[in-house]
Coordinates of C-alpha atoms and ligand atoms in Angstrom, one line a residue:
M286 CA 57.4 38.5 -10.6
F287 CA 58.0 35.9 -7.9
G288 CA 60.5 35.7 -5.2
I289 CA 62.2 33.0 -3.3
P290 CA 63.8 34.1 -0.1
G291 CA 67.6 33.8 -0.2
Y292 CA 67.8 34.2 -4.0
S293 CA 67.9 37.1 -6.4
R294 CA 68.4 38.1 -10.1
F295 CA 66.1 35.5 -11.5
E296 CA 66.3 34.8 -15.2
C297 CA 64.1 32.5 -17.1
I298 CA 65.9 29.5 -18.8
H299 CA 62.8 27.4 -19.7
A300 CA 59.1 28.0 -19.5
G301 CA 57.4 24.7 -20.3
R302 CA 53.9 23.4 -19.8
K303 CA 54.8 21.5 -16.6
H304 CA 57.9 23.2 -15.3
R305 CA 59.7 26.5 -15.3
V306 CA 63.5 26.6 -14.8
V307 CA 65.2 29.9 -13.9
S308 CA 68.7 30.8 -13.0
A309 CA 69.3 32.9 -9.9
V310 CA 72.0 34.0 -7.6
E311 CA 72.2 32.4 -4.1
D312 CA 72.6 35.5 -1.9
A313 CA 74.7 33.7 0.8
T314 CA 77.4 32.4 -1.6
G315 CA 77.0 34.5 -4.7
R316 CA 76.8 31.3 -6.6
V317 CA 74.5 30.9 -9.7
V318 CA 72.0 28.1 -9.3
A319 CA 69.2 26.7 -11.4
I320 CA 65.7 26.5 -9.8
K321 CA 63.1 24.2 -11.2
M322 CA 59.4 24.6 -10.2
P323 CA 55.9 23.8 -11.4
S324 CA 54.5 26.2 -14.0
M325 CA 51.2 26.3 -12.3
L326 CA 50.7 28.5 -9.3
L327 CA 48.7 25.8 -7.5
P328 CA 50.3 22.5 -8.6
S329 CA 48.7 19.2 -7.9
G330 CA 50.0 16.8 -5.3
K331 CA 51.4 14.6 -8.0
A332 CA 53.3 17.5 -9.6
L333 CA 54.8 18.2 -6.2
A334 CA 55.7 14.6 -5.6
V335 CA 57.5 14.4 -9.0
L336 CA 59.7 17.3 -8.1
E337 CA 60.4 15.9 -4.6
K338 CA 61.4 12.7 -6.2
E339 CA 63.7 14.5 -8.7
F340 CA 65.3 16.3 -5.8
E341 CA 66.0 13.0 -4.1
Y342 CA 67.7 11.5 -7.1
L343 CA 69.8 14.6 -7.7
D344 CA 70.7 14.6 -4.0
R345 CA 71.7 11.0 -4.1
L346 CA 73.7 11.1 -7.3
D347 CA 76.6 13.5 -6.8
L348 CA 78.1 13.1 -10.3
P349 CA 79.9 15.8 -12.2
E350 CA 77.7 15.4 -15.3
I351 CA 74.3 15.6 -13.5
P352 CA 73.3 18.8 -11.6
R353 CA 74.0 18.4 -7.9
A354 CA 71.0 19.2 -5.7
R355 CA 71.5 22.3 -3.4
G356 CA 68.1 22.4 -1.7
L357 CA 64.4 21.9 -1.8
V358 CA 62.5 25.1 -1.1
R359 CA 58.8 25.2 -0.1
T360 CA 57.1 28.3 -1.2
G361 CA 53.5 28.7 -0.3
R362 CA 51.7 25.8 -1.9
S363 CA 54.5 25.0 -4.3
I364 CA 58.1 23.8 -4.2
A365 CA 61.3 24.5 -6.0
V366 CA 64.3 22.3 -6.6
V367 CA 67.5 24.3 -6.3
M368 CA 70.5 22.8 -8.2
E369 CA 73.8 23.4 -9.8
C370 CA 73.4 25.5 -12.9
F371 CA 75.2 24.8 -16.1
E372 CA 75.5 27.9 -18.2
F373 CA 75.0 26.2 -21.6
P374 CA 72.0 25.2 -23.7
S375 CA 70.3 21.9 -24.4
L376 CA 71.5 19.8 -27.3
K377 CA 68.1 20.5 -28.9
L378 CA 68.8 24.2 -29.1
V379 CA 72.4 23.8 -30.1
A380 CA 71.4 21.5 -33.0
E381 CA 68.6 23.9 -34.1
D382 CA 71.2 26.7 -34.2
R383 CA 73.6 24.7 -36.4
P384 CA 73.5 20.9 -37.0
L385 CA 76.2 19.0 -35.3
R386 CA 79.3 17.8 -37.2
L387 CA 79.9 14.1 -37.2
A388 CA 82.8 14.4 -34.6
E389 CA 80.4 16.4 -32.4
V390 CA 77.7 13.7 -32.6
V391 CA 80.1 11.0 -31.8
G392 CA 81.6 13.0 -28.9
V393 CA 78.2 13.8 -27.4
F394 CA 76.9 10.3 -27.5
E395 CA 80.1 8.7 -26.2
K396 CA 79.9 11.0 -23.2
L397 CA 76.2 10.5 -22.8
A398 CA 76.8 6.7 -22.8
A399 CA 79.5 7.2 -20.2
I400 CA 77.0 9.2 -18.0
L401 CA 74.4 6.4 -18.5
V402 CA 77.0 3.8 -17.3
R403 CA 77.3 5.7 -14.0
L404 CA 73.6 6.4 -13.7
H405 CA 72.7 2.7 -14.3
A406 CA 75.4 1.5 -12.1
R407 CA 73.7 3.4 -9.3
G408 CA 70.5 1.5 -10.1
I409 CA 68.6 4.4 -11.7
I410 CA 66.8 4.4 -15.1
H411 CA 66.3 7.9 -16.6
R412 CA 63.3 7.2 -18.8
D413 CA 63.3 10.5 -20.6
I414 CA 66.5 10.7 -22.6
N415 CA 66.0 13.2 -25.4
P416 CA 67.9 16.2 -26.8
A417 CA 66.1 18.7 -24.5
N418 CA 67.4 16.9 -21.4
I419 CA 71.0 16.8 -22.6
L420 CA 73.0 20.0 -22.2
F421 CA 75.9 20.5 -24.6
E422 CA 78.6 23.1 -24.5
R423 CA 79.9 23.4 -28.0
I424 CA 83.2 25.0 -27.3
T425 CA 84.4 22.6 -24.7
G426 CA 82.4 19.6 -25.8
R427 CA 81.0 19.2 -22.3
V428 CA 77.8 17.1 -21.9
V429 CA 75.4 17.1 -18.9
L430 CA 72.2 15.1 -18.4
V431 CA 69.3 16.9 -16.7
D432 CA 65.7 16.1 -15.8
L433 CA 65.4 13.2 -13.4
G434 CA 61.7 13.9 -13.2
S435 CA 60.8 10.5 -14.8
A436 CA 63.6 8.5 -13.3
I437 CA 62.9 5.3 -11.4
D438 CA 64.9 2.7 -9.5
M439 CA 65.7 -0.4 -11.4
P440 CA 63.6 -3.4 -10.5
Q441 CA 65.4 -5.5 -7.9
Q442 CA 64.8 -8.8 -9.7
S443 CA 65.1 -9.4 -13.3
S444 CA 61.7 -11.1 -13.3
A445 CA 59.9 -8.2 -11.6
E446 CA 57.4 -6.8 -14.1
L447 CA 57.5 -3.1 -14.1
R448 CA 54.4 -2.2 -16.1
P449 CA 54.2 1.5 -16.6
E450 CA 51.4 2.8 -14.4
T451 CA 51.7 6.2 -16.1
V452 CA 53.5 6.9 -19.3
E453 CA 56.6 8.9 -18.6
G454 CA 58.8 10.7 -21.1
K455 CA 58.4 12.3 -24.5
V456 CA 56.4 10.1 -26.8
A457 CA 58.7 10.7 -29.8
Y458 CA 61.6 9.2 -27.8
M459 CA 59.7 6.5 -26.0
S460 CA 60.6 2.8 -26.1
P461 CA 57.8 0.4 -27.1
E462 CA 57.6 -1.0 -23.6
Q463 CA 57.3 2.5 -22.2
T464 CA 54.2 3.2 -24.2
G465 CA 52.4 0.7 -21.9
R466 CA 51.0 -1.1 -24.9
I467 CA 52.9 -4.3 -24.9
N468 CA 53.1 -5.1 -21.2
R469 CA 56.8 -5.6 -21.2
P470 CA 58.9 -4.5 -18.2
V471 CA 60.7 -1.2 -18.5
D472 CA 64.4 -1.6 -17.7
L473 CA 67.7 0.1 -18.5
R474 CA 67.3 -1.0 -22.1
S475 CA 64.5 1.5 -22.5
D476 CA 67.1 4.2 -22.0
F477 CA 69.0 2.6 -24.9
Y478 CA 66.0 3.1 -27.2
S479 CA 65.6 6.8 -26.3
F480 CA 69.4 7.1 -26.7
G481 CA 68.9 5.6 -30.2
V482 CA 66.2 8.0 -31.2
S483 CA 68.3 10.9 -30.1
L484 CA 71.4 9.6 -31.9
Y485 CA 69.3 9.0 -35.0
E486 CA 68.0 12.5 -34.9
M487 CA 71.4 14.1 -34.4
L488 CA 72.9 12.0 -37.3
T489 CA 70.1 12.6 -39.8
G490 CA 68.4 15.8 -38.8
R491 CA 65.1 13.9 -38.4
R492 CA 63.6 11.6 -36.0
P493 CA 62.8 8.0 -36.9
F494 CA 59.1 8.6 -36.6
A495 CA 57.8 12.0 -37.6
G496 CA 54.9 14.1 -36.5
E497 CA 53.4 15.1 -33.2
D498 CA 50.4 12.8 -33.1
A499 CA 51.0 10.5 -30.1
G500 CA 48.9 7.6 -31.6
A501 CA 50.9 7.7 -34.8
L502 CA 54.2 7.9 -32.9
I503 CA 53.3 5.0 -30.7
H504 CA 52.3 3.0 -33.8
G505 CA 55.8 3.8 -35.2
H506 CA 57.6 2.6 -32.1
L507 CA 55.7 -0.6 -32.0
A508 CA 55.5 -1.6 -35.6
V509 CA 57.5 0.5 -38.1
R510 CA 61.1 0.0 -39.0
P511 CA 62.6 3.4 -39.8
P512 CA 65.0 3.9 -42.7
E513 CA 68.6 3.4 -41.7
P514 CA 70.5 6.6 -41.2
A515 CA 73.2 5.5 -43.6
A516 CA 70.5 4.9 -46.3
L517 CA 69.3 8.5 -45.7
D518 CA 72.8 10.0 -45.9
P519 CA 75.7 7.9 -47.3
A520 CA 78.1 10.2 -45.5
I521 CA 77.0 8.7 -42.2
P522 CA 79.4 5.9 -41.2
R523 CA 77.7 2.5 -41.5
V524 CA 78.8 1.4 -38.0
L525 CA 77.2 4.5 -36.4
S526 CA 74.1 3.9 -38.3
D527 CA 74.0 0.3 -37.1
I528 CA 74.5 1.4 -33.5
A529 CA 71.4 3.7 -33.8
M530 CA 69.4 0.8 -35.4
K531 CA 70.5 -1.7 -32.7
C532 CA 69.3 0.7 -30.0
L533 CA 66.0 1.1 -31.9
A534 CA 65.2 -2.6 -31.9
K535 CA 61.5 -3.2 -30.9
D536 CA 62.5 -6.1 -28.6
A537 CA 64.7 -5.0 -25.8
G538 CA 66.5 -8.3 -26.1
E539 CA 67.9 -7.2 -29.5
R540 CA 69.3 -4.0 -28.2
Y541 CA 72.5 -3.6 -26.2
Q542 CA 72.1 -5.6 -23.0
S543 CA 74.5 -3.6 -20.9
T544 CA 75.4 0.0 -20.7
P545 CA 79.2 -0.6 -20.7
G546 CA 78.6 -2.6 -23.9
L547 CA 76.9 0.4 -25.6
H548 CA 79.6 2.8 -24.3
A549 CA 82.4 0.6 -25.6
D550 CA 81.1 0.8 -29.2
L551 CA 80.8 4.5 -29.1
L552 CA 84.2 4.9 -27.6
R553 CA 85.6 2.8 -30.4
C554 CA 83.9 5.1 -32.9
R555 CA 85.3 8.2 -31.2
T556 CA 88.8 6.8 -31.0
A557 CA 88.7 5.7 -34.6
L558 CA 87.5 9.1 -35.8
E559 CA 90.1 11.0 -33.7
R560 CA 93.0 8.8 -34.9
H561 CA 92.1 8.0 -38.5
R562 CA 89.4 10.6 -39.3
K563 CA 87.1 7.8 -40.3
I564 CA 85.3 4.9 -38.6
A565 CA 85.9 1.5 -40.1
S566 CA 83.2 -1.1 -39.5
F567 CA 83.5 -3.5 -36.6
V568 CA 81.3 -6.1 -35.0
L569 CA 78.9 -4.4 -32.6
G570 CA 78.5 -5.5 -29.1
E571 CA 81.8 -7.3 -28.6
S572 CA 82.0 -5.9 -25.0
D573 CA 78.3 -6.3 -24.4
A574 CA 76.9 -8.7 -21.7
R575 CA 76.1 -11.8 -23.7
D576 CA 76.1 -14.4 -21.0
R577 CA 73.0 -13.0 -19.2
F578 CA 70.4 -15.7 -19.3
Q579 CA 67.1 -14.4 -20.6
F580 CA 63.8 -15.8 -21.4
P581 CA 62.9 -15.1 -25.0
E582 CA 60.5 -12.2 -25.3
R583 CA 58.2 -13.9 -27.8
I584 CA 56.2 -16.9 -26.8
V585 CA 56.6 -20.2 -28.7
G586 CA 54.3 -23.1 -29.3
R587 CA 51.0 -21.2 -28.9
G588 CA 50.4 -20.4 -32.6
Q589 CA 47.0 -21.9 -32.6
E590 CA 45.7 -20.1 -29.5
L591 CA 47.2 -16.9 -30.7
A592 CA 45.6 -17.3 -34.1
A593 CA 42.2 -17.9 -32.5
L594 CA 42.5 -14.6 -30.5
Q595 CA 43.8 -12.7 -33.5
D596 CA 40.9 -14.0 -35.5
L597 CA 38.5 -12.8 -32.9
Y598 CA 40.1 -9.4 -32.9
G599 CA 39.8 -9.3 -36.7
R600 CA 36.0 -9.9 -36.3
V601 CA 35.7 -7.2 -33.6
G602 CA 36.2 -4.6 -36.3
R603 CA 32.9 -5.7 -37.9
T604 CA 30.8 -6.6 -35.0
G605 CA 31.9 -4.0 -32.5
S606 CA 33.2 -5.8 -29.4
A607 CA 34.2 -9.2 -28.1
I608 CA 35.1 -10.9 -24.9
A609 CA 37.4 -13.9 -24.7
M610 CA 38.0 -16.0 -21.7
V611 CA 41.4 -17.7 -21.4
R612 CA 41.5 -20.6 -19.0
G613 CA 44.4 -22.7 -17.8
V614 CA 46.3 -24.0 -14.8
S615 CA 48.7 -21.7 -13.0
G616 CA 51.9 -21.1 -15.0
V617 CA 50.7 -22.5 -18.3
G618 CA 51.3 -19.1 -20.0
K619 CA 47.9 -17.4 -20.1
T620 CA 49.2 -14.0 -19.4
S621 CA 52.0 -14.3 -21.9
L622 CA 49.5 -15.4 -24.6
V623 CA 47.3 -12.3 -24.0
Q624 CA 50.4 -10.1 -23.9
E625 CA 51.4 -11.4 -27.3
L626 CA 48.0 -10.6 -28.7
S627 CA 48.2 -7.2 -27.1
R628 CA 51.5 -6.5 -28.9
S629 CA 50.1 -7.4 -32.3
V630 CA 46.8 -5.5 -31.8
A631 CA 48.7 -2.4 -30.6
A632 CA 50.7 -2.6 -33.8
Q633 CA 47.4 -2.3 -35.7
K634 CA 46.4 0.7 -33.6
G635 CA 43.8 -1.2 -31.7
Y636 CA 43.3 -1.8 -28.0
V637 CA 43.2 -4.9 -25.9
A638 CA 42.0 -4.6 -22.3
Y639 CA 42.5 -7.5 -20.0
G640 CA 42.4 -8.5 -16.4
K641 CA 43.2 -11.5 -14.4
Y642 CA 41.1 -13.2 -11.8
D643 CA 43.5 -14.9 -9.5
Q644 CA 43.3 -16.6 -6.1
Y645 CA 44.6 -13.6 -4.3
N646 CA 41.9 -11.1 -5.4
R647 CA 38.9 -13.2 -4.5
A648 CA 37.6 -10.6 -2.1
V649 CA 37.5 -7.8 -4.7
P650 CA 34.3 -7.9 -6.8
F651 CA 34.9 -7.5 -10.5
S652 CA 38.7 -7.3 -10.0
G653 CA 39.4 -8.6 -13.5
L654 CA 37.0 -6.1 -15.1
I655 CA 38.4 -3.3 -13.1
Q656 CA 42.0 -4.2 -14.2
A657 CA 40.9 -4.4 -17.8
L658 CA 39.2 -1.1 -17.8
S659 CA 42.1 0.6 -16.0
L660 CA 44.5 -0.7 -18.6
L661 CA 42.3 0.6 -21.4
I662 CA 42.1 4.0 -19.7
R663 CA 45.9 4.1 -19.3
Q664 CA 46.4 3.3 -23.0
I665 CA 44.0 6.2 -24.0
L666 CA 45.6 8.6 -21.6
S667 CA 49.0 8.0 -23.1
E668 CA 47.9 9.4 -26.4
G669 CA 47.7 13.0 -25.5
E670 CA 44.9 15.5 -24.9
A671 CA 43.5 15.7 -28.4
R672 CA 43.0 11.9 -28.6
I673 CA 41.6 11.8 -25.1
A674 CA 39.0 14.4 -26.1
V675 CA 38.0 12.3 -29.1
R676 CA 37.7 9.1 -27.0
A677 CA 35.6 10.9 -24.4
G678 CA 33.4 12.3 -27.1
V679 CA 34.3 15.9 -26.3
P680 CA 34.6 18.0 -29.5
S681 CA 38.2 19.3 -29.7
K682 CA 39.3 22.1 -31.9
R683 CA 42.7 20.4 -32.4
S684 CA 41.3 17.1 -33.4
A685 CA 40.5 16.4 -37.0
M686 CA 38.5 13.3 -36.2
G687 CA 34.9 13.2 -35.4
S688 CA 33.8 12.7 -31.8
N689 CA 31.9 9.5 -32.5
T690 CA 35.0 7.5 -33.5
L691 CA 34.5 3.9 -32.4
F692 CA 37.3 1.9 -31.1
S693 CA 37.8 -1.8 -31.3
L694 CA 38.1 -3.6 -28.1
A695 CA 38.7 -7.2 -27.3
M696 CA 38.6 -8.1 -23.7
C697 CA 40.3 -11.1 -22.4
W698 CA 39.7 -12.5 -18.9
V699 CA 42.5 -14.7 -17.7
S700 CA 41.0 -17.1 -15.2
N701 CA 42.9 -19.4 -13.1
S702 CA 41.3 -22.8 -13.0
M703 CA 42.8 -24.7 -10.1
Ligands
ADP947 N1 70.7 22.5 -13.9 C1 70.5 23.1 -15.0 N2 71.4 24.0 -15.5 C2 71.1 24.7 -16.7 N3 70.0 24.5 -17.4 C3 69.0 23.7 -17.0 C4 69.2 22.9 -15.8 N4 68.2 22.1 -15.5 C5 67.3 22.4 -16.6 N5 67.9 23.3 -17.4 C6 67.2 23.8 -18.7 O1 65.8 23.8 -18.5 C7 65.2 23.0 -19.5 C8 64.0 22.2 -18.8 O2 64.5 21.5 -17.7 P1 63.8 20.1 -17.4 O3 64.4 19.6 -16.1 O4 64.1 19.2 -18.6 O5 62.3 20.4 -17.3 P2 61.0 19.6 -17.9 O6 60.6 18.7 -16.8 O7 60.0 20.7 -18.1 O8 61.4 18.9 -19.1 C9 66.3 22.0 -20.0 O9 66.0 21.7 -21.3 C10 67.5 22.9 -19.9 O10 67.7 23.7 -21.0
MG948 MG1 63.0 17.8 -19.7

């Protein structure tokens, strides 16, 4: 096996594709710690950077419900994050063992919301909320959030566009904006979406969108409204079902707008259940931030232009490919128009690649084309290995599709005419 100087009695907790997590005893103190390291013996620079970043977040946080960092150990060409160990399993494993009772679900998600309040208050978005990253001790009801490997700092300005460069998090729990398909900024409301998928799963025993196929899951997140939990099981309190559905809204503007707002509703459910053994309906979001000024997410007054682009996309399926140029003065809404098209095309499982020629990039030849192709590649990369193999024309054992699948592509150049 392996050794890390200063630690002994290693026991495997988790052996995943990317990371291994082991428990070990710290020789100097006799304390049990958890050690997270890359699964590969020779990890890439990126894999090392991800763990270094996770260490930084854990080190900065110092919260009782998130493992505290104890050290970053460099071992040969790899690194290991040493942290506080919690000796209880993930919510995923607990639920697989025996589904959670209603009171347990309400308790777990009220506590998880409280953890998110503190995490978000420190300016950090988790981006990978799912039952494997939540630890749950059934006897005590204790809840811990792990895996800050996908976390990011919140954008400083509300207008800052945080377009996902890489797609982070598990696809089944990923918000529409995290898929990188609709070009909306990722903010704390993305965590509410993943929270909603997890809550939905614990309430109903199934996820809102089934299957493992990344393309189908992304399509579900973008375009399909899942059945309400209360419709699947009448024993599920309506208000809890509504909370899950509110978190699952496609537009971030229709979800909760603040973490304390989300937490307040779950606390109300928990208190009601403890006091009256049932949860009477109440109006959701009463404590939510409603006074925050927000631009609407959908564009208005561009129906004609949008219809022209959609019509072009419709014809792409028959003729193969198309290029559209969108011209207009600065600030007239060219980018928003193309993003709106991108949203509707993504919902039809198509791709839109676009790039912008602007006054700042004049020295870079083909900058718009480069942007467009990079965007297309990012979209394909987000779909998992089997789909990548299909797109690249590499025969894949796991793929049921032929290697010559064509994909529709509309390219829009946004040019600034000044
Ligand atoms: N500090 C910890 N204490 C106890 N178990 C942990 C700890 N950190 C991670 N684990 C366990 O290891 C699993 C994988 O850890 P995680 O950080 O989520 O790795 P990955 O990046 O591979 O998803 C978790 O689901 C959890 O069961
Ligand atoms: Mg994880």
